[in-house]
Short mmCIF file of C-alpha atoms in Angstrom, two decimals:
data_model
loop_
_atom_site.label_atom_id
_atom_site.label_comp_id
_atom_site.label_asym_id
_atom_site.label_seq_id
_atom_site.Cartn_x
_atom_site.Cartn_y
_atom_site.Cartn_z
CA MET A 197 167.63 161.82 173.93
CA GLY A 198 169.39 159.72 171.27
CA ASN A 199 169.01 162.47 168.66
CA ILE A 200 170.42 165.08 171.06
CA LEU A 201 173.53 162.97 171.75
CA LEU A 202 173.96 162.22 168.05
CA THR A 203 173.62 165.92 167.20
CA LEU A 204 176.20 166.81 169.86
CA ALA A 205 178.59 164.17 168.53
CA VAL A 206 178.28 165.53 164.98
CA GLY A 207 178.72 169.10 166.28
CA ALA A 208 181.80 168.15 168.31
CA LEU A 209 183.37 166.48 165.27
CA GLY A 210 182.74 169.55 163.13
CA ALA A 211 184.16 171.82 165.85
CA ILE A 212 187.34 169.76 166.14
CA ILE A 213 187.91 169.81 162.38
CA ALA A 214 187.32 173.58 162.13
CA LEU A 215 189.65 174.27 165.07
CA LYS A 216 192.36 172.14 163.45
CA LEU A 217 191.94 174.19 160.26
CA LYS A 218 192.22 177.41 162.34
CA ILE A 219 188.90 178.78 161.04
CA PRO A 220 187.74 181.98 162.89
CA ALA A 221 185.21 181.08 165.62
CA GLY A 222 186.00 177.50 164.62
CA ALA A 223 184.13 175.67 167.38
CA MET A 224 180.84 177.36 166.53
CA ILE A 225 181.27 177.49 162.75
CA GLY A 226 182.46 173.88 162.51
CA SER A 227 179.68 172.61 164.73
CA MET A 228 177.07 174.65 162.87
CA VAL A 229 178.16 173.45 159.42
CA ALA A 230 178.43 169.81 160.48
CA VAL A 231 175.02 169.78 162.21
CA ALA A 232 173.46 171.74 159.34
CA ILE A 233 174.62 169.11 156.85
CA PHE A 234 173.38 166.38 159.18
CA SER A 235 170.04 168.17 159.54
CA VAL A 236 169.55 168.82 155.81
CA PHE A 237 170.27 165.25 154.74
CA THR A 238 168.74 163.27 157.62
CA GLY A 239 166.22 165.50 159.40
CA MET A 240 167.38 163.91 162.67
CA ALA A 241 169.25 166.87 164.17
CA PHE A 242 167.75 168.13 167.41
CA PHE A 243 168.97 170.39 170.21
CA PRO A 244 166.76 171.81 172.99
CA ASN A 245 166.30 175.59 172.99
CA THR A 246 166.07 175.48 176.78
CA VAL A 247 169.87 175.63 177.02
CA LYS A 248 170.00 178.92 175.09
CA SER A 249 170.17 181.09 178.23
CA ALA A 250 172.92 178.89 179.67
CA ILE A 251 175.00 179.32 176.50
CA GLN A 252 174.41 183.08 176.59
CA THR A 253 175.51 183.18 180.23
CA VAL A 254 178.80 181.38 179.56
CA THR A 255 179.48 183.56 176.52
CA GLY A 256 178.83 186.69 178.58
CA ALA A 257 181.17 185.45 181.31
CA PHE A 258 184.02 185.08 178.82
CA LEU A 259 183.50 188.58 177.51
CA GLY A 260 183.38 189.94 181.06
CA MET A 261 186.62 188.28 182.18
CA SER A 262 188.53 190.15 179.43
CA VAL A 263 187.82 193.52 181.09
CA TYR A 264 190.43 194.79 183.57
CA ARG A 265 190.71 197.84 185.81
CA LYS A 266 193.46 199.24 183.57
CA ASP A 267 191.03 199.08 180.65
CA LEU A 268 188.66 201.39 182.53
CA LYS A 269 191.50 203.81 183.37
CA GLU A 270 192.71 203.77 179.78
CA ILE A 271 189.23 204.45 178.37
CA ARG A 272 189.28 207.93 179.98
CA SER A 273 192.07 208.96 177.63
CA VAL A 274 190.11 207.74 174.60
CA ALA A 275 186.60 208.76 175.68
CA VAL A 276 185.95 211.01 172.66
CA PRO A 277 187.14 208.46 170.08
CA ALA A 278 185.10 205.77 171.88
CA VAL A 279 181.88 207.78 171.62
CA ILE A 280 182.52 208.68 167.98
CA MET A 281 183.25 205.05 167.18
CA ILE A 282 180.06 203.68 168.78
CA VAL A 283 177.81 206.33 167.20
CA GLY A 284 179.48 205.80 163.83
CA LEU A 285 179.13 202.01 164.03
CA ALA A 286 175.47 202.31 165.06
CA VAL A 287 174.72 204.49 162.02
CA THR A 288 176.70 202.10 159.80
CA ASN A 289 174.82 199.12 161.24
CA LEU A 290 171.44 200.68 160.43
CA LEU A 291 172.42 201.82 156.92
CA ILE A 292 173.88 198.44 155.95
CA GLY A 293 170.99 196.56 157.56
CA PHE A 294 168.36 198.49 155.60
CA GLY A 295 170.50 198.14 152.48
CA ILE A 296 170.49 194.35 152.86
CA THR A 297 166.68 194.27 153.08
CA MET A 298 166.49 196.23 149.80
CA VAL A 299 168.56 193.74 147.80
CA SER A 300 167.39 190.49 149.39
CA ASP A 301 164.46 188.80 151.08
CA ILE A 302 166.22 188.75 154.48
CA ASP A 303 163.98 190.07 157.28
CA LEU A 304 164.95 193.29 159.06
CA VAL A 305 165.97 191.63 162.36
CA SER A 306 168.31 189.19 160.63
CA ALA A 307 169.66 191.89 158.30
CA LEU A 308 170.53 194.25 161.16
CA LEU A 309 172.11 191.51 163.30
CA SER A 310 174.01 190.14 160.30
CA CYS A 311 176.00 193.37 160.03
CA THR A 312 176.24 194.22 163.76
CA PRO A 313 179.98 194.53 164.59
CA GLY A 314 179.96 191.91 167.33
CA GLY A 315 181.08 188.30 167.49
CA VAL A 316 179.68 185.55 165.25
CA THR A 317 178.59 183.49 168.25
CA ASP A 318 177.16 186.44 170.17
CA MET A 319 175.06 187.78 167.30
CA SER A 320 173.78 184.33 166.31
CA ILE A 321 172.68 183.63 169.88
CA ILE A 322 171.05 187.05 170.19
CA CYS A 323 169.22 186.45 166.90
CA MET A 324 167.50 183.44 168.46
CA ASP A 325 166.11 185.70 171.17
CA MET A 326 164.81 188.23 168.65
CA GLY A 327 163.08 185.84 166.27
CA GLY A 328 165.40 186.22 163.28
CA SER A 329 167.15 183.61 161.17
CA SER A 330 170.20 182.61 163.19
CA SER A 331 171.63 180.56 160.31
CA THR A 332 171.54 183.63 158.03
CA VAL A 333 173.16 185.77 160.71
CA ALA A 334 175.88 183.19 161.35
CA LEU A 335 176.67 182.89 157.64
CA LEU A 336 176.88 186.65 156.99
CA GLN A 337 178.76 187.34 160.24
CA THR A 338 181.31 184.65 159.35
CA ALA A 339 181.77 186.17 155.88
CA ARG A 340 182.25 189.62 157.46
CA LEU A 341 184.85 188.32 159.93
CA ILE A 342 186.82 186.40 157.30
CA PHE A 343 186.91 189.32 154.85
CA VAL A 344 187.79 191.86 157.54
CA ILE A 345 190.66 189.81 158.99
CA ALA A 346 191.92 188.78 155.54
CA PHE A 347 191.86 192.15 153.74
CA PHE A 348 191.33 195.10 156.10
CA PRO A 349 194.73 195.00 157.90
CA ALA A 350 196.63 195.24 154.60
CA MET A 351 194.54 198.23 153.51
CA MET A 352 194.85 199.89 156.93
CA THR A 353 198.62 199.38 156.86
CA PHE A 354 198.86 200.92 153.37
CA MET A 355 196.87 204.00 154.39
CA SER A 356 198.80 204.43 157.62
CA ALA A 357 202.11 204.33 155.75
CA HIS A 358 200.96 206.96 153.24
CA PHE A 359 198.90 209.31 155.42
CA ASP A 360 200.36 208.99 158.92
CA LYS A 361 203.82 210.49 159.42
CA ALA A 362 203.56 210.78 163.22
CA ASP A 363 206.36 209.66 165.48
CA HIS A 364 205.24 206.55 167.38
CA SER A 365 208.26 206.12 169.64
CA ASN A 366 206.57 207.22 172.89
CA ALA A 367 203.42 205.34 172.05
CA ALA A 368 205.45 202.20 171.42
CA GLU A 369 207.09 202.41 174.84
CA GLU A 370 203.76 202.97 176.60
CA LYS A 371 202.27 200.16 174.54
CA GLU A 372 204.90 197.64 175.66
CA GLU A 373 204.57 198.64 179.31
CA LEU A 374 200.78 198.34 179.36
CA LEU A 375 200.79 195.06 177.48
CA GLU A 376 203.30 193.63 179.95
CA GLU A 377 201.18 194.79 182.91
CA GLN A 378 198.03 193.25 181.45
CA GLN A 379 199.89 190.02 180.72
CA GLU A 380 201.08 189.91 184.34
CA GLU A 381 197.49 190.34 185.53
CA LYS A 382 196.35 187.45 183.36
CA VAL A 383 199.16 185.22 184.62
CA LYS A 384 198.19 186.01 188.23
CA LYS A 385 194.65 184.72 187.73
CA ASP A 386 193.62 182.05 190.21
CA ARG A 387 192.82 179.07 187.99
CA SER A 388 191.55 176.85 190.80
CA LEU A 389 188.22 175.03 190.67
CA LYS A 390 186.97 177.39 193.40
CA MET A 391 187.60 180.50 191.25
CA ILE A 392 186.02 178.86 188.22
CA LEU A 393 182.90 178.13 190.27
CA VAL A 394 182.89 181.66 191.72
CA THR A 395 183.11 183.17 188.23
CA LEU A 396 180.35 180.88 186.94
CA GLY A 397 178.29 181.77 190.01
CA PHE A 398 178.53 185.51 189.29
CA ALA A 399 177.76 184.80 185.63
CA ALA A 400 174.70 182.76 186.63
CA ILE A 401 173.41 185.61 188.81
CA GLY A 402 173.77 188.04 185.92
CA GLY A 403 172.27 185.55 183.48
CA ILE A 404 169.20 184.97 185.66
CA ILE A 405 168.68 188.72 186.11
CA GLY A 406 168.91 189.28 182.36
CA TYR A 407 166.54 186.40 181.66
CA LYS A 408 163.97 187.67 184.17
CA ILE A 409 164.09 191.20 182.77
CA GLY A 410 163.31 189.80 179.35
CA MET A 411 165.50 192.19 177.35
CA PRO A 412 167.08 190.96 174.09
CA ALA A 413 170.22 188.92 174.90
CA GLY A 414 169.59 189.72 178.56
CA SER A 415 171.38 186.67 179.93
CA LEU A 416 174.50 187.40 177.87
CA THR A 417 174.55 191.13 178.63
CA PHE A 418 174.06 190.90 182.40
CA ALA A 419 176.41 187.92 182.80
CA MET A 420 179.05 189.97 180.98
CA LEU A 421 178.47 193.08 183.12
CA VAL A 422 178.48 191.18 186.44
CA VAL A 423 181.64 189.21 185.63
CA ALA A 424 183.35 192.34 184.24
CA THR A 425 182.58 194.19 187.49
CA PHE A 426 183.97 191.28 189.51
CA ASN A 427 187.13 191.16 187.37
CA VAL A 428 187.69 194.93 187.52
CA PHE A 429 187.82 194.78 191.33
CA THR A 430 189.67 191.46 191.70
CA SER A 431 191.32 190.50 188.36
CA LYS A 432 190.43 186.91 189.30
CA ALA A 433 187.52 186.02 187.01
CA TYR A 434 188.45 182.83 185.19
CA ILE A 435 186.80 180.12 183.13
CA PRO A 436 188.82 177.51 181.18
CA MET A 437 188.91 177.83 177.41
CA LYS A 438 187.40 174.35 177.16
CA VAL A 439 184.16 175.67 178.66
CA LYS A 440 184.01 178.44 176.05
CA LEU A 441 184.64 175.95 173.25
CA ALA A 442 181.91 173.67 174.62
CA ALA A 443 179.46 176.59 174.73
CA GLN A 444 180.38 177.58 171.17
CA THR A 445 179.96 173.98 170.00
CA CYS A 446 176.49 173.79 171.58
CA SER A 447 175.60 177.15 170.08
CA GLY A 448 176.69 176.01 166.64
CA ALA A 449 174.70 172.78 167.00
CA MET A 450 171.60 174.71 168.00
CA ILE A 451 171.91 176.99 164.96
CA GLY A 452 172.72 174.08 162.65
CA CYS A 453 169.50 172.34 163.67
CA THR A 454 167.51 175.21 162.15
CA MET A 455 169.12 174.78 158.73
CA THR A 456 166.94 173.31 155.98
CA MET A 457 167.39 172.53 152.29
CA ASN A 458 165.58 175.78 151.58
CA ASP A 459 168.37 177.68 153.40
CA VAL A 460 170.99 175.90 151.31
CA LEU A 461 169.24 176.92 148.10
CA ARG A 462 169.22 180.54 149.32
CA LEU A 463 173.02 180.70 149.66
CA GLN A 464 173.43 182.22 146.20
CA THR A 465 171.18 185.10 147.27
CA MET A 466 173.66 185.98 150.05
CA ILE A 467 176.32 187.33 147.67
CA ALA A 468 174.81 190.83 147.42
CA PRO A 469 174.34 191.20 151.23
CA MET A 470 177.95 190.05 151.77
CA ILE A 471 179.26 192.68 149.33
CA ILE A 472 177.17 195.40 151.00
CA ILE A 473 178.49 194.45 154.45
CA VAL A 474 182.16 194.37 153.43
CA VAL A 475 182.07 197.58 151.34
CA GLY A 476 179.92 199.35 153.94
CA TYR A 477 182.30 198.59 156.78
CA LEU A 478 185.35 199.44 154.71
CA ILE A 479 183.92 202.93 154.03
CA SER A 480 182.88 203.26 157.68
CA ASN A 481 186.28 202.13 158.93
CA ILE A 482 188.19 204.63 156.80
CA THR A 483 185.79 207.50 157.56
CA LEU A 484 185.81 206.91 161.32
CA GLY A 485 189.57 206.40 161.40
CA PHE A 486 190.36 209.71 159.68
CA PHE A 487 187.71 211.60 161.66
CA ILE A 488 188.96 210.27 165.00
CA ARG A 489 192.54 211.22 164.08
CA LYS A 490 191.34 214.75 163.31
CA VAL A 491 189.42 215.32 166.58
CA SER A 492 191.70 213.45 169.01
CA ASN A 493 195.36 212.83 169.76
CA LEU A 494 195.30 209.31 168.33
CA ASP A 495 197.52 208.61 165.35
CA LEU A 496 195.91 207.28 162.16
CA THR A 497 197.24 203.73 162.60
CA THR A 498 195.69 203.42 166.06
CA ALA A 499 192.41 205.04 164.96
CA LEU A 500 192.02 202.78 161.92
CA PHE A 501 192.72 199.55 163.75
CA ALA A 502 190.60 200.58 166.75
CA THR A 503 187.55 200.99 164.51
CA THR A 504 188.09 197.83 162.45
CA PRO A 505 185.20 195.45 163.27
CA ALA A 506 187.27 192.35 164.06
CA GLY A 507 188.87 190.58 167.02
CA VAL A 508 190.41 192.53 169.91
CA SER A 509 193.69 190.60 170.03
CA ASP A 510 194.00 190.35 166.23
CA MET A 511 193.75 194.10 165.67
CA ALA A 512 195.94 195.01 168.67
CA LEU A 513 198.73 192.67 167.57
CA ILE A 514 198.64 193.82 163.94
CA ALA A 515 198.58 197.49 164.99
CA SER A 516 201.59 196.97 167.27
CA ASP A 517 203.54 195.46 164.38
CA ILE A 518 203.26 198.63 162.30
CA GLY A 519 203.73 201.21 165.05
CA GLY A 520 200.22 201.75 166.40
CA ASP A 521 199.30 202.07 170.07
CA ALA A 522 198.22 198.48 170.81
CA PRO A 523 196.80 199.09 174.32
CA LYS A 524 194.53 201.87 173.05
CA VAL A 525 193.46 199.67 170.13
CA ALA A 526 192.67 196.84 172.55
CA VAL A 527 190.77 199.12 174.95
CA LEU A 528 188.67 200.64 172.16
CA GLN A 529 188.01 197.21 170.67
CA ILE A 530 186.87 195.86 174.05
CA PHE A 531 184.70 198.95 174.53
CA ARG A 532 183.19 198.37 171.07
CA LEU A 533 182.42 194.73 171.84
CA VAL A 534 180.88 195.46 175.24
CA MET A 535 178.79 198.40 174.02
CA VAL A 536 177.63 196.59 170.88
CA ILE A 537 176.41 193.58 172.83
CA ALA A 538 174.92 195.66 175.64
CA THR A 539 173.12 198.29 173.54
CA PHE A 540 172.75 197.33 169.87
CA PRO A 541 170.15 194.56 170.44
CA MET A 542 167.90 197.08 172.21
CA MET A 543 168.45 199.61 169.43
CA ILE A 544 167.64 197.00 166.79
CA SER A 545 164.56 195.87 168.71
CA MET A 546 163.22 199.45 168.79
CA VAL A 547 164.01 199.99 165.09
CA VAL A 548 162.22 196.77 164.12
CA LYS A 549 159.17 197.70 166.21
CA PHE A 550 159.05 201.14 164.58
CA PHE A 551 159.47 199.96 161.00
CA GLY A 552 157.87 196.55 161.41
#
């Protein structure tokens, strides 16, 4: 028990430092790095795997509460781009994953999850379920997120300015109206203890169902779907940010415990996989963006930012700054996140069974 509390304390300290430094997914990354260092140099780090399903359930609940009824209505107008995006990202995921296995000694499960366009926390947790190296996944996913957020928007903005001459005036007006409506919905959320418990109750039901079914990341996927359904009909699903940060801190601690000196020595071998992931997604992003513009009524700015594998709010805000349709970017990004988490683990599991 003493080692668990000590590990949590180290993880919490790392999370606080990372959040202060504004590092992406700071709570999880900071906790993971701090506990990993603690584990490598002392061998005392310990965190029970029995809480894995609980962490998945809370993570799924947070994803679910970001889905609103307006998102479902809006997705009808971008159905074709949404399908193209998911198919394109699935193909990209497989190509990059197999490419990573060719240039490194990373196993296929870890390679495929390392380049899956989902969240750092989500993919690392899912990796635990599927028997891969969660520390490898967390490291490569973090590198992907940092590079995408740091460099992709500038490149997307440059291409939009040179290749997209469309008039965005109507889109801008619609964008502002929809963003205001969604903001009003969020403000109206009942933040009482009762609603928090109700949301956690629905998440727990979904988490238990997913756990019993035994599918990869089942607790996360079903908790997300149940809470999303509840929020679509009521717009009242709510869990405080502190709960999410606590879950991310625990997740980071659990991953950090698996880190050994051998993993540290392997860091230099991660350079080639990182380059493959970044270059692969840059090519995919540009290809999908131009193709979606050609077969739909979306402008290039919106298409490029909608298919950028990064955060929903980050891409929507950046797109709105340069004249893109922020609501459509947000809807497509949410759709990407939900579909990736709900379907990609099963796809990866089948691919690994076939080639393994």
